[in-house]
PDB file of C-alpha atoms and ligand atoms in Angstrom:
ATOM      1  CA  MET A  25      -4.883   3.551 -19.529  1.00  0.00           C
ATOM      2  CA  THR A  26      -3.340   5.988 -21.761  1.00  0.00           C
ATOM      3  CA  ALA A  27      -0.939   8.699 -20.945  1.00  0.00           C
ATOM      4  CA  GLY A  28      -3.102  11.559 -21.253  1.00  0.00           C
ATOM      5  CA  PRO A  29      -5.236  11.501 -18.078  1.00  0.00           C
ATOM      6  CA  LEU A  30      -1.846  10.813 -16.183  1.00  0.00           C
ATOM      7  CA  ASP A  31      -0.234  13.818 -17.826  1.00  0.00           C
ATOM      8  CA  GLU A  32      -3.300  15.951 -16.940  1.00  0.00           C
ATOM      9  CA  ALA A  33      -3.172  14.849 -13.203  1.00  0.00           C
ATOM     10  CA  VAL A  34       0.780  15.539 -13.138  1.00  0.00           C
ATOM     11  CA  ARG A  35       0.144  18.956 -14.443  1.00  0.00           C
ATOM     12  CA  THR A  36      -2.519  19.729 -11.893  1.00  0.00           C
ATOM     13  CA  ILE A  37       0.012  18.684  -8.998  1.00  0.00           C
ATOM     14  CA  ARG A  38       2.822  20.505 -10.574  1.00  0.00           C
ATOM     15  CA  ALA A  39       0.789  23.762 -10.461  1.00  0.00           C
ATOM     16  CA  ARG A  40       0.636  23.260  -6.829  1.00  0.00           C
ATOM     17  CA  THR A  41       4.070  22.274  -5.931  1.00  0.00           C
ATOM     18  CA  ASP A  42       7.491  21.673  -7.714  1.00  0.00           C
ATOM     19  CA  LEU A  43       8.404  19.180  -5.164  1.00  0.00           C
ATOM     20  CA  GLU A  44       9.985  15.828  -6.802  1.00  0.00           C
ATOM     21  CA  PRO A  45       9.046  12.988  -4.516  1.00  0.00           C
ATOM     22  CA  ARG A  46      11.529   9.974  -4.348  1.00  0.00           C
ATOM     23  CA  VAL A  47       9.541   8.056  -2.039  1.00  0.00           C
ATOM     24  CA  GLY A  48       5.730   7.304  -2.241  1.00  0.00           C
ATOM     25  CA  LEU A  49       3.767   6.129   0.745  1.00  0.00           C
ATOM     26  CA  ILE A  50       0.245   4.617   0.727  1.00  0.00           C
ATOM     27  CA  LEU A  51      -1.422   4.505   4.006  1.00  0.00           C
ATOM     28  CA  GLY A  52      -3.962   2.201   4.794  1.00  0.00           C
ATOM     29  CA  SER A  53      -7.369   2.244   6.813  1.00  0.00           C
ATOM     30  CA  GLY A  54      -6.764   4.340   9.952  1.00  0.00           C
ATOM     31  CA  LEU A  55      -3.089   4.169   9.346  1.00  0.00           C
ATOM     32  CA  GLY A  56      -2.608   7.706   8.169  1.00  0.00           C
ATOM     33  CA  GLY A  57      -0.700   9.303  11.014  1.00  0.00           C
ATOM     34  CA  LEU A  58       2.544   9.862   9.077  1.00  0.00           C
ATOM     35  CA  ALA A  59       0.735  12.218   6.697  1.00  0.00           C
ATOM     36  CA  ASP A  60       0.399  14.738   9.663  1.00  0.00           C
ATOM     37  CA  GLN A  61       4.270  14.557   9.924  1.00  0.00           C
ATOM     38  CA  VAL A  62       5.134  15.689   6.394  1.00  0.00           C
ATOM     39  CA  GLU A  63       6.700  19.242   6.618  1.00  0.00           C
ATOM     40  CA  ASP A  64       6.342  22.042   4.151  1.00  0.00           C
ATOM     41  CA  CYS A  65       3.502  20.152   2.775  1.00  0.00           C
ATOM     42  CA  VAL A  66       0.975  20.856   0.152  1.00  0.00           C
ATOM     43  CA  GLU A  67      -2.156  18.689   0.658  1.00  0.00           C
ATOM     44  CA  ILE A  68      -4.186  18.177  -2.416  1.00  0.00           C
ATOM     45  CA  PRO A  69      -7.694  16.467  -2.086  1.00  0.00           C
ATOM     46  CA  TYR A  70      -8.046  13.584  -4.513  1.00  0.00           C
ATOM     47  CA  ALA A  71     -11.141  15.350  -5.843  1.00  0.00           C
ATOM     48  CA  ASP A  72      -9.032  18.321  -7.191  1.00  0.00           C
ATOM     49  CA  ILE A  73      -6.911  15.921  -9.182  1.00  0.00           C
ATOM     50  CA  PRO A  74      -8.599  15.007 -12.680  1.00  0.00           C
ATOM     51  CA  GLY A  75      -8.759  11.277 -13.185  1.00  0.00           C
ATOM     52  CA  TRP A  76      -8.036  10.456  -9.442  1.00  0.00           C
ATOM     53  CA  PRO A  77     -10.731   7.963  -8.122  1.00  0.00           C
ATOM     54  CA  ALA A  78     -12.426   8.867  -5.141  1.00  0.00           C
ATOM     55  CA  SER A  79     -12.159   6.506  -2.195  1.00  0.00           C
ATOM     56  CA  THR A  80     -15.271   5.869  -0.327  1.00  0.00           C
ATOM     57  CA  ALA A  81     -14.042   3.289   2.389  1.00  0.00           C
ATOM     58  CA  ILE A  82     -14.589   4.239   5.974  1.00  0.00           C
ATOM     59  CA  GLY A  83     -11.244   5.460   7.777  1.00  0.00           C
ATOM     60  CA  HIS A  84      -9.963   6.771   4.516  1.00  0.00           C
ATOM     61  CA  ALA A  85      -9.507  10.443   4.062  1.00  0.00           C
ATOM     62  CA  GLY A  86      -8.747  11.228   0.302  1.00  0.00           C
ATOM     63  CA  PHE A  87      -5.674  13.447  -0.036  1.00  0.00           C
ATOM     64  CA  LEU A  88      -2.359  13.453  -1.397  1.00  0.00           C
ATOM     65  CA  VAL A  89       0.205  15.010   0.685  1.00  0.00           C
ATOM     66  CA  LEU A  90       3.582  16.275  -0.775  1.00  0.00           C
ATOM     67  CA  GLY A  91       6.485  17.472   1.176  1.00  0.00           C
ATOM     68  CA  THR A  92       9.540  16.339   3.209  1.00  0.00           C
ATOM     69  CA  ILE A  93      10.136  14.137   6.190  1.00  0.00           C
ATOM     70  CA  ASP A  94      13.550  14.522   7.498  1.00  0.00           C
ATOM     71  CA  ASP A  95      14.478  16.177   4.204  1.00  0.00           C
ATOM     72  CA  ALA A  96      13.361  13.238   2.100  1.00  0.00           C
ATOM     73  CA  PRO A  97      10.850  14.385  -0.564  1.00  0.00           C
ATOM     74  CA  VAL A  98       7.793  12.280  -0.129  1.00  0.00           C
ATOM     75  CA  ALA A  99       4.146  11.868  -1.678  1.00  0.00           C
ATOM     76  CA  VAL A 100       1.826  10.411   0.875  1.00  0.00           C
ATOM     77  CA  MET A 101      -1.481   8.837  -0.453  1.00  0.00           C
ATOM     78  CA  ARG A 102      -3.866   8.989   2.433  1.00  0.00           C
ATOM     79  CA  GLY A 103      -6.677   6.960   1.366  1.00  0.00           C
ATOM     80  CA  ARG A 104      -6.740   4.590  -1.605  1.00  0.00           C
ATOM     81  CA  ALA A 105      -9.167   3.114  -3.950  1.00  0.00           C
ATOM     82  CA  HIS A 106     -10.274  -0.456  -3.301  1.00  0.00           C
ATOM     83  CA  LEU A 107     -11.517  -2.779  -6.038  1.00  0.00           C
ATOM     84  CA  TYR A 108     -14.520  -3.685  -3.707  1.00  0.00           C
ATOM     85  CA  GLU A 109     -15.723  -0.271  -4.272  1.00  0.00           C
ATOM     86  CA  GLY A 110     -16.382  -1.019  -7.782  1.00  0.00           C
ATOM     87  CA  ILE A 111     -13.489   0.860  -9.016  1.00  0.00           C
ATOM     88  CA  PRO A 112     -11.841  -1.159 -11.893  1.00  0.00           C
ATOM     89  CA  ALA A 113      -8.241  -2.353 -11.230  1.00  0.00           C
ATOM     90  CA  ASP A 114      -6.740  -0.086 -13.823  1.00  0.00           C
ATOM     91  CA  ARG A 115      -8.525   2.997 -12.283  1.00  0.00           C
ATOM     92  CA  ALA A 116      -7.749   1.927  -8.711  1.00  0.00           C
ATOM     93  CA  VAL A 117      -3.905   2.236  -9.463  1.00  0.00           C
ATOM     94  CA  PHE A 118      -4.248   5.675 -11.088  1.00  0.00           C
ATOM     95  CA  GLY A 119      -2.470   7.347  -7.933  1.00  0.00           C
ATOM     96  CA  VAL A 120       0.355   4.930  -8.225  1.00  0.00           C
ATOM     97  CA  ARG A 121       1.096   5.803 -11.720  1.00  0.00           C
ATOM     98  CA  VAL A 122       0.907   9.498 -11.020  1.00  0.00           C
ATOM     99  CA  LEU A 123       3.293   9.149  -8.103  1.00  0.00           C
ATOM    100  CA  GLY A 124       5.739   7.061 -10.622  1.00  0.00           C
ATOM    101  CA  ARG A 125       5.311   9.966 -13.144  1.00  0.00           C
ATOM    102  CA  LEU A 126       6.037  12.545 -10.370  1.00  0.00           C
ATOM    103  CA  GLY A 127       9.307  10.741  -9.971  1.00  0.00           C
ATOM    104  CA  VAL A 128       8.814   8.176  -7.155  1.00  0.00           C
ATOM    105  CA  ARG A 129      11.221   5.292  -7.346  1.00  0.00           C
ATOM    106  CA  THR A 130      10.414   3.581  -4.023  1.00  0.00           C
ATOM    107  CA  LEU A 131       6.701   2.824  -2.906  1.00  0.00           C
ATOM    108  CA  VAL A 132       5.710   1.861   0.553  1.00  0.00           C
ATOM    109  CA  VAL A 133       2.348   0.403   0.806  1.00  0.00           C
ATOM    110  CA  THR A 134       0.702  -0.132   4.058  1.00  0.00           C
ATOM    111  CA  ASN A 135      -2.574  -1.909   4.877  1.00  0.00           C
ATOM    112  CA  ALA A 136      -4.718  -3.706   7.585  1.00  0.00           C
ATOM    113  CA  ALA A 137      -4.852  -7.405   7.246  1.00  0.00           C
ATOM    114  CA  GLY A 138      -6.316 -10.510   8.773  1.00  0.00           C
ATOM    115  CA  GLY A 139      -3.610 -12.894  10.359  1.00  0.00           C
ATOM    116  CA  ILE A 140      -3.648 -16.407   8.854  1.00  0.00           C
ATOM    117  CA  ASP A 141      -0.294 -17.367  10.509  1.00  0.00           C
ATOM    118  CA  GLU A 142      -1.279 -18.420  14.050  1.00  0.00           C
ATOM    119  CA  SER A 143       2.142 -17.068  15.427  1.00  0.00           C
ATOM    120  CA  TYR A 144       0.741 -13.416  14.620  1.00  0.00           C
ATOM    121  CA  ARG A 145      -1.051 -11.370  17.206  1.00  0.00           C
ATOM    122  CA  PRO A 146      -3.415  -8.433  16.555  1.00  0.00           C
ATOM    123  CA  GLY A 147      -1.559  -5.292  16.416  1.00  0.00           C
ATOM    124  CA  GLN A 148       1.490  -6.791  15.136  1.00  0.00           C
ATOM    125  CA  LEU A 149       3.376  -5.373  12.074  1.00  0.00           C
ATOM    126  CA  VAL A 150       4.411  -7.968   9.248  1.00  0.00           C
ATOM    127  CA  LEU A 151       6.553  -7.007   6.257  1.00  0.00           C
ATOM    128  CA  ILE A 152       5.249  -8.644   3.224  1.00  0.00           C
ATOM    129  CA  SER A 153       7.503 -10.881   1.397  1.00  0.00           C
ATOM    130  CA  ASP A 154       5.247 -11.932  -1.517  1.00  0.00           C
ATOM    131  CA  HIS A 155       1.708 -12.041  -2.417  1.00  0.00           C
ATOM    132  CA  VAL A 156      -1.012 -14.360  -3.956  1.00  0.00           C
ATOM    133  CA  ASN A 157      -3.561 -12.471  -6.318  1.00  0.00           C
ATOM    134  CA  LEU A 158      -6.897 -13.937  -5.549  1.00  0.00           C
ATOM    135  CA  MET A 159      -8.749 -10.842  -6.801  1.00  0.00           C
ATOM    136  CA  GLY A 160      -9.377 -12.321  -9.994  1.00  0.00           C
ATOM    137  CA  THR A 161      -8.143  -9.490 -11.905  1.00  0.00           C
ATOM    138  CA  SER A 162      -4.941  -7.214 -12.577  1.00  0.00           C
ATOM    139  CA  PRO A 163      -4.502  -3.489 -13.223  1.00  0.00           C
ATOM    140  CA  LEU A 164      -2.670  -4.512 -16.224  1.00  0.00           C
ATOM    141  CA  VAL A 165      -5.571  -6.221 -18.106  1.00  0.00           C
ATOM    142  CA  GLY A 166      -6.286  -4.554 -21.419  1.00  0.00           C
ATOM    143  CA  ALA A 167      -3.867  -2.830 -23.823  1.00  0.00           C
ATOM    144  CA  ASN A 168      -0.336  -2.295 -22.496  1.00  0.00           C
ATOM    145  CA  ASP A 169       0.892   0.996 -22.380  1.00  0.00           C
ATOM    146  CA  ASP A 170       4.543   0.527 -23.389  1.00  0.00           C
ATOM    147  CA  GLU A 171       5.515   3.968 -21.923  1.00  0.00           C
ATOM    148  CA  LEU A 172       4.649   2.713 -18.546  1.00  0.00           C
ATOM    149  CA  GLY A 173       6.038  -0.626 -18.628  1.00  0.00           C
ATOM    150  CA  PRO A 174       6.344  -4.072 -20.439  1.00  0.00           C
ATOM    151  CA  ARG A 175       3.369  -6.209 -21.392  1.00  0.00           C
ATOM    152  CA  PHE A 176       4.534  -9.178 -19.132  1.00  0.00           C
ATOM    153  CA  PRO A 177       6.349  -7.720 -16.144  1.00  0.00           C
ATOM    154  CA  ASP A 178       8.420  -9.948 -13.769  1.00  0.00           C
ATOM    155  CA  LEU A 179       7.132 -10.171 -10.147  1.00  0.00           C
ATOM    156  CA  SER A 180       9.838 -12.208  -8.646  1.00  0.00           C
ATOM    157  CA  ASP A 181      10.975 -10.143  -5.714  1.00  0.00           C
ATOM    158  CA  ALA A 182       8.211  -7.621  -6.105  1.00  0.00           C
ATOM    159  CA  TYR A 183       8.534  -6.959  -2.440  1.00  0.00           C
ATOM    160  CA  ASP A 184      12.361  -5.768  -2.701  1.00  0.00           C
ATOM    161  CA  PRO A 185      14.510  -7.871  -0.399  1.00  0.00           C
ATOM    162  CA  GLU A 186      16.890  -5.109   0.381  1.00  0.00           C
ATOM    163  CA  LEU A 187      14.034  -2.701   1.347  1.00  0.00           C
ATOM    164  CA  ARG A 188      12.838  -5.449   3.694  1.00  0.00           C
ATOM    165  CA  ALA A 189      16.261  -5.955   5.195  1.00  0.00           C
ATOM    166  CA  ARG A 190      16.392  -2.228   5.939  1.00  0.00           C
ATOM    167  CA  ALA A 191      12.868  -2.285   7.421  1.00  0.00           C
ATOM    168  CA  ARG A 192      13.932  -5.274   9.615  1.00  0.00           C
ATOM    169  CA  ASP A 193      17.098  -3.232  10.722  1.00  0.00           C
ATOM    170  CA  ALA A 194      15.083  -0.277  11.517  1.00  0.00           C
ATOM    171  CA  SER A 195      12.521  -2.360  13.411  1.00  0.00           C
ATOM    172  CA  THR A 196      15.606  -3.969  15.546  1.00  0.00           C
ATOM    173  CA  ARG A 197      16.774  -0.406  16.340  1.00  0.00           C
ATOM    174  CA  LEU A 198      13.338   0.472  17.696  1.00  0.00           C
ATOM    175  CA  GLY A 199      12.831  -2.716  19.415  1.00  0.00           C
ATOM    176  CA  LEU A 200       9.902  -3.503  17.511  1.00  0.00           C
ATOM    177  CA  GLU A 201       8.853  -7.050  16.895  1.00  0.00           C
ATOM    178  CA  VAL A 202       7.915  -7.405  13.192  1.00  0.00           C
ATOM    179  CA  GLY A 203       6.887 -10.691  11.260  1.00  0.00           C
ATOM    180  CA  GLU A 204       7.361 -11.621   7.793  1.00  0.00           C
ATOM    181  CA  GLY A 205       4.736 -13.190   5.539  1.00  0.00           C
ATOM    182  CA  VAL A 206       2.803 -13.610   2.241  1.00  0.00           C
ATOM    183  CA  TYR A 207      -0.161 -11.378   1.620  1.00  0.00           C
ATOM    184  CA  ALA A 208      -3.185 -13.049  -0.064  1.00  0.00           C
ATOM    185  CA  ALA A 209      -5.485 -10.438  -1.824  1.00  0.00           C
ATOM    186  CA  TRP A 210      -8.944 -10.925  -1.534  1.00  0.00           C
ATOM    187  CA  LEU A 211     -11.502  -8.777  -3.758  1.00  0.00           C
ATOM    188  CA  GLY A 212     -14.151  -8.310  -0.643  1.00  0.00           C
ATOM    189  CA  PRO A 213     -15.750  -6.419   0.792  1.00  0.00           C
ATOM    190  CA  GLN A 214     -17.123  -9.201   2.742  1.00  0.00           C
ATOM    191  CA  PHE A 215     -14.599 -10.867   4.978  1.00  0.00           C
ATOM    192  CA  GLU A 216     -13.419 -14.359   4.035  1.00  0.00           C
ATOM    193  CA  THR A 217     -15.096 -17.459   5.045  1.00  0.00           C
ATOM    194  CA  PRO A 218     -13.231 -19.844   7.432  1.00  0.00           C
ATOM    195  CA  ALA A 219     -13.025 -22.274   4.616  1.00  0.00           C
ATOM    196  CA  GLU A 220     -11.488 -19.586   2.289  1.00  0.00           C
ATOM    197  CA  ILE A 221      -8.929 -18.708   4.958  1.00  0.00           C
ATOM    198  CA  ARG A 222      -7.821 -22.490   5.157  1.00  0.00           C
ATOM    199  CA  PHE A 223      -7.590 -22.451   1.370  1.00  0.00           C
ATOM    200  CA  MET A 224      -5.442 -19.358   1.665  1.00  0.00           C
ATOM    201  CA  ARG A 225      -3.192 -21.041   4.315  1.00  0.00           C
ATOM    202  CA  ALA A 226      -3.001 -24.002   1.952  1.00  0.00           C
ATOM    203  CA  ILE A 227      -1.789 -22.105  -0.940  1.00  0.00           C
ATOM    204  CA  GLY A 228       0.977 -20.204   1.119  1.00  0.00           C
ATOM    205  CA  GLY A 229      -0.971 -17.236   2.496  1.00  0.00           C
ATOM    206  CA  ASP A 230      -0.038 -15.915   5.831  1.00  0.00           C
ATOM    207  CA  LEU A 231      -2.117 -12.423   5.707  1.00  0.00           C
ATOM    208  CA  ALA A 232      -5.448 -11.826   4.105  1.00  0.00           C
ATOM    209  CA  GLY A 233      -6.381  -8.293   2.737  1.00  0.00           C
ATOM    210  CA  MET A 234      -8.299  -6.358   0.275  1.00  0.00           C
ATOM    211  CA  SER A 235      -5.785  -3.949  -1.142  1.00  0.00           C
ATOM    212  CA  THR A 236      -1.997  -3.601  -2.014  1.00  0.00           C
ATOM    213  CA  VAL A 237      -1.548  -6.223  -4.749  1.00  0.00           C
ATOM    214  CA  PRO A 238      -3.103  -3.906  -7.904  1.00  0.00           C
ATOM    215  CA  GLU A 239      -0.858  -1.022  -6.309  1.00  0.00           C
ATOM    216  CA  VAL A 240       2.471  -3.331  -6.241  1.00  0.00           C
ATOM    217  CA  ILE A 241       1.604  -4.878  -9.648  1.00  0.00           C
ATOM    218  CA  ALA A 242       1.214  -1.327 -11.247  1.00  0.00           C
ATOM    219  CA  ALA A 243       4.365  -0.010  -9.438  1.00  0.00           C
ATOM    220  CA  ARG A 244       6.486  -3.096 -10.513  1.00  0.00           C
ATOM    221  CA  HIS A 245       5.242  -2.522 -13.943  1.00  0.00           C
ATOM    222  CA  MET A 246       6.725   0.874 -13.940  1.00  0.00           C
ATOM    223  CA  GLY A 247       9.973  -0.469 -12.217  1.00  0.00           C
ATOM    224  CA  ILE A 248       9.235   1.202  -8.834  1.00  0.00           C
ATOM    225  CA  ARG A 249      10.751  -0.839  -5.975  1.00  0.00           C
ATOM    226  CA  CYS A 250       8.182  -1.760  -3.433  1.00  0.00           C
ATOM    227  CA  LEU A 251       7.964  -2.396   0.468  1.00  0.00           C
ATOM    228  CA  GLY A 252       4.818  -3.720   1.992  1.00  0.00           C
ATOM    229  CA  ILE A 253       3.867  -3.429   5.591  1.00  0.00           C
ATOM    230  CA  SER A 254       0.707  -4.939   7.002  1.00  0.00           C
ATOM    231  CA  VAL A 255      -0.957  -4.221  10.382  1.00  0.00           C
ATOM    232  CA  VAL A 256      -2.506  -7.270  11.620  1.00  0.00           C
ATOM    233  CA  THR A 257      -5.827  -6.063  12.845  1.00  0.00           C
ATOM    234  CA  ASN A 258      -7.505  -9.328  13.424  1.00  0.00           C
ATOM    235  CA  MET A 259      -7.008 -12.981  13.420  1.00  0.00           C
ATOM    236  CA  ALA A 260      -8.455 -14.286  10.043  1.00  0.00           C
ATOM    237  CA  ALA A 261     -11.794 -15.965   9.990  1.00  0.00           C
ATOM    238  CA  GLY A 262     -11.870 -19.213  11.782  1.00  0.00           C
ATOM    239  CA  VAL A 263      -8.236 -18.452  13.135  1.00  0.00           C
ATOM    240  CA  GLY A 264      -9.470 -16.491  16.164  1.00  0.00           C
ATOM    241  CA  ASP A 265     -12.557 -17.201  18.125  1.00  0.00           C
ATOM    242  CA  GLY A 266     -14.537 -14.021  17.584  1.00  0.00           C
ATOM    243  CA  LYS A 267     -16.520 -12.693  14.613  1.00  0.00           C
ATOM    244  CA  LEU A 268     -14.948 -10.172  12.489  1.00  0.00           C
ATOM    245  CA  ALA A 269     -15.833  -6.432  12.509  1.00  0.00           C
ATOM    246  CA  HIS A 270     -14.483  -3.473  10.649  1.00  0.00           C
ATOM    247  CA  ASP A 271     -14.841  -1.307  13.920  1.00  0.00           C
ATOM    248  CA  GLU A 272     -12.431  -3.808  15.548  1.00  0.00           C
ATOM    249  CA  VAL A 273     -10.084  -3.556  12.366  1.00  0.00           C
ATOM    250  CA  LEU A 274      -9.970   0.172  12.907  1.00  0.00           C
ATOM    251  CA  ALA A 275      -9.433   0.124  16.769  1.00  0.00           C
ATOM    252  CA  VAL A 276      -6.608  -2.288  16.621  1.00  0.00           C
ATOM    253  CA  GLY A 277      -5.183  -0.233  13.423  1.00  0.00           C
ATOM    254  CA  ALA A 278      -5.464   2.844  15.566  1.00  0.00           C
ATOM    255  CA  GLU A 279      -3.559   1.158  18.445  1.00  0.00           C
ATOM    256  CA  ALA A 280      -0.683  -0.018  16.286  1.00  0.00           C
ATOM    257  CA  GLU A 281      -0.658   2.969  13.994  1.00  0.00           C
ATOM    258  CA  PRO A 282       2.118   4.748  16.240  1.00  0.00           C
ATOM    259  CA  ARG A 283       4.466   1.973  15.925  1.00  0.00           C
ATOM    260  CA  LEU A 284       4.006   1.721  12.090  1.00  0.00           C
ATOM    261  CA  THR A 285       4.572   5.423  11.973  1.00  0.00           C
ATOM    262  CA  ALA A 286       7.706   5.063  14.087  1.00  0.00           C
ATOM    263  CA  LEU A 287       8.947   2.438  11.791  1.00  0.00           C
ATOM    264  CA  LEU A 288       8.289   4.257   8.679  1.00  0.00           C
ATOM    265  CA  ARG A 289      10.060   7.401  10.124  1.00  0.00           C
ATOM    266  CA  GLU A 290      13.156   5.452  11.138  1.00  0.00           C
ATOM    267  CA  LEU A 291      13.127   3.772   7.737  1.00  0.00           C
ATOM    268  CA  LEU A 292      12.645   6.752   5.517  1.00  0.00           C
ATOM    269  CA  PRO A 293      16.177   8.233   5.167  1.00  0.00           C
ATOM    270  CA  ALA A 294      17.304   4.740   4.002  1.00  0.00           C
ATOM    271  CA  LEU A 295      14.498   4.779   1.524  1.00  0.00           C
ATOM    272  CA  ALA A 296      15.122   8.073   0.027  1.00  0.00           C
ATOM    273  CA  ALA A 297      18.947   7.592  -0.145  1.00  0.00           C
TER     274      ALA A 297
HETATM  275  N1  LIG B 326      -9.357 -10.104   5.892  1.00  0.00           N
HETATM  276  C1  LIG B 326      -9.355  -9.329   4.676  1.00  0.00           C
HETATM  277  N2  LIG B 326      -9.087  -8.049   4.945  1.00  0.00           N
HETATM  278  C2  LIG B 326      -8.902  -7.557   6.117  1.00  0.00           C
HETATM  279  C3  LIG B 326      -8.999  -8.313   7.203  1.00  0.00           C
HETATM  280  C4  LIG B 326      -9.202  -9.773   6.971  1.00  0.00           C
HETATM  281  O1  LIG B 326      -9.393 -10.652   8.058  1.00  0.00           O
HETATM  282  N3  LIG B 326      -8.715  -7.544   8.347  1.00  0.00           N
HETATM  283  C5  LIG B 326      -8.365  -6.241   7.718  1.00  0.00           C
HETATM  284  N4  LIG B 326      -8.333  -6.396   6.507  1.00  0.00           N
END
């Protein structure tokens, strides 16, 4: 990825608003409620931003929302690109890189995930402590753009421990039970088999999902701090009794979304500081 397309996207956004977002948020499937709470906002369809990949997944509207929440300048990505849509990893993280160029220093990434850890329950929120990348690729494959970050970025503490501690404090203030676990990223779009879930558990996975990891890699490459929050929308294949269905993922996500939105709002002032 060369800087040219990023600069053009930034110019297009800057022509609509001079807001300098400090916090970026990526809201996953059916988890977009916070985008409606952005004040003085400018909403830009992804299709209007040159270079921005279109997201085709069900439950994802494709908008970038810039504005303030409790006076914190934010950029909210409502809808994201997934690798399973056939979008190459370096293209899928275009939005993250644009946010970085706009001034975002902290990125909150949310997603729907399957619960591998049997202590989780559908509807529960889980703070991501680390990830295992099983997608077979990385957004950093190819020539490195040294302006974005180093060739071999460090991913120790990719999910910032301090941000996680603040999220735990915020959840305690709200009386929300929030778990913590390792996110295993799966290419998809098919859900995992029970054997694949057993494999993920054996290598340390607590959550299974199809997003987030490319975004966090691209953000860490740019030195952006990351907080990841999963909504457990279902128990992973072979962990629960039922079959997996995207409708159920969306329905449980919708039920849990107000809790996620409340947590994000409670957290935001601390993230923007
Ligand atoms: N697996 C992968 N991704 C998911 C799941 C799952 O069980 N649920 C929601 N996203």
